[in-house]
C-alpha positions as a printed Julia matrix, in Angstrom:
152×3 Matrix{Float64}:
 54.22  -2.55  -112.83
 53.66  -1.12  -109.36
 55.58  -2.42  -106.36
 56.82  -1.43  -102.93
 59.78  -3.77  -103.31
 62.9   -1.91  -104.31
 64.57  -5.02  -105.76
 61.58  -5.75  -108.05
 61.63  -2.08  -109.11
 65.36  -2.17  -109.8
 64.9   -5.41  -111.86
 62.1   -3.84  -113.84
 64.17  -0.84  -114.95
 65.64  -1.36  -118.47
 68.81   0.4   -117.45
 69.87   2.89  -114.9
 68.6    6.39  -115.76
 66.61   9.31  -114.42
 63.8    8.73  -112.01
 60.81  10.95  -111.37
 59.68  11.35  -107.79
 56.13  12.39  -106.98
 54.5   13.74  -103.79
 50.83  13.41  -104.61
 48.59  15.79  -102.69
 44.95  16.71  -103.1
 45.67  20.18  -104.66
 49.19  19.76  -106.12
 51.75  17.17  -107.16
 55.27  17.9   -106.2
 57.86  16.52  -108.62
 61.56  15.84  -108.4
 64.17  14.33  -110.75
 67.4   12.51  -110.12
 70.51  12.28  -112.24
 71.08   9.11  -114.31
 73.57   7.67  -111.89
 71.16   8.01  -108.88
 73.34  10.42  -106.93
 71.1   13.32  -106.09
 67.42  14.23  -106.31
 66.42  17.72  -107.14
 62.99  19.53  -106.98
 61.43  19.89  -110.41
 58.08  21.47  -110.99
 54.77  21.8   -109.08
 51.73  20.39  -110.89
 48.48  22.04  -109.86
 45.79  19.34  -109.78
 43.0   19.67  -112.18
 41.38  16.77  -114.02
 43.33  13.51  -113.77
 43.76  13.25  -117.53
 45.39  16.71  -117.61
 47.61  15.85  -114.6
 48.71  12.61  -116.19
 49.51  14.3   -119.47
 51.65  16.73  -117.61
 53.53  14.04  -115.78
 53.89  11.91  -118.99
 55.28  14.99  -120.76
 57.83  15.71  -118.02
 58.85  12.02  -117.96
 59.29  11.92  -121.65
 61.23  15.19  -121.93
 63.57  14.12  -119.12
 64.14  10.53  -120.39
 62.72   9.16  -117.19
 63.01   5.33  -116.71
 60.85   4.87  -113.58
 58.57   6.7   -111.17
 58.78   6.81  -107.33
 55.58   7.83  -105.62
 55.45   8.7   -101.99
 52.97   6.49  -100.12
 51.29   8.31   -97.21
 51.12   5.7    -94.5
 49.89   6.37   -90.98
 52.64   6.65   -88.35
 51.92   3.06   -87.23
 52.41   1.82   -90.78
 48.7    1.2    -91.42
 46.81   2.55   -94.45
 44.42   5.43   -94.6
 41.94   6.73   -97.23
 44.82   9.0    -98.53
 47.02   5.85   -98.93
 44.28   4.19  -100.99
 43.86   7.3   -103.09
 47.65   7.35  -103.81
 47.52   3.64  -104.76
 44.62   4.4   -107.2
 46.68   7.31  -108.6
 49.61   5.03  -109.2
 47.34   2.45  -110.94
 46.0    5.1   -113.24
 49.61   6.05  -114.28
 50.6    2.51  -115.37
 49.66   3.15  -119.04
 52.53   5.68  -119.13
 54.61   2.5   -119.36
 57.15   3.1   -116.63
 57.74   0.92  -113.57
 56.4    2.51  -110.35
 57.9    2.2   -106.85
 55.67   3.08  -103.9
 57.92   4.69  -101.23
 57.03   5.2    -97.64
 56.76   9.01   -97.15
 55.66   9.21   -93.51
 58.24  11.8    -92.51
 58.87  13.67   -95.77
 56.67  16.73   -95.31
 57.61  17.14   -91.6
 61.3   16.9    -92.46
 61.09  19.41   -95.26
 58.91  21.83   -93.29
 61.32  21.7    -90.36
 64.22  22.49   -92.8
 62.35  25.43   -94.25
 61.49  26.82   -90.86
 65.17  26.48   -89.8
 66.01  28.42   -92.93
 63.67  31.13   -91.85
 61.41  30.73   -94.91
 58.14  32.63   -94.72
 54.86  30.75   -94.68
 54.14  31.74   -98.26
 57.58  30.6    -99.39
 57.19  27.3    -97.55
 53.82  26.71   -99.24
 55.43  27.19  -102.66
 58.3   24.87  -101.91
 57.09  22.11   -99.56
 55.6   19.72  -102.13
 58.52  19.88  -104.56
 61.02  19.51  -101.74
 58.99  16.58  -100.31
 59.07  14.88  -103.68
 62.86  15.34  -103.72
 63.19  13.93  -100.14
 61.11  10.9   -101.18
 63.14  10.33  -104.33
 66.46  10.77  -102.52
 65.5    8.13   -99.98
 64.58   5.7   -102.78
 67.74   6.25  -104.78
 69.9    5.94  -101.64
 68.33   2.51  -101.14
 68.46   1.5   -104.8
 72.12   2.47  -105.19
 73.24   0.59  -102.11
């Protein structure tokens, strides 16, 4: 099941538990995990994109090893809320993950990368360090927004 409706996603979860957040890029997939009580999201690993079957196996393995109950994928909408080719690509990515067997929530990620980049610049992180962290932190930002909404 893929939805942008937080209530439908919540209802599809068999029980509260860990969620996996994804920031899907063309070269990498940033991942984040939250605790079972949906309190805080933390950056996890960075998956370097190769073939989709290999990427999906990496994500399925992470989800299984961490007892993940659902997936939150950042949906890259344009600033006006319209869809772009990247949005369509992310929707296709989500459709191809459905056979993992976990409910999927598409979460508006319009400001995630900008917010994370601004935070890293304020922390005086070098460009190289920012490049290493931005996707994982964006996944964490996306997941935190979703769990804040789900827990309210």
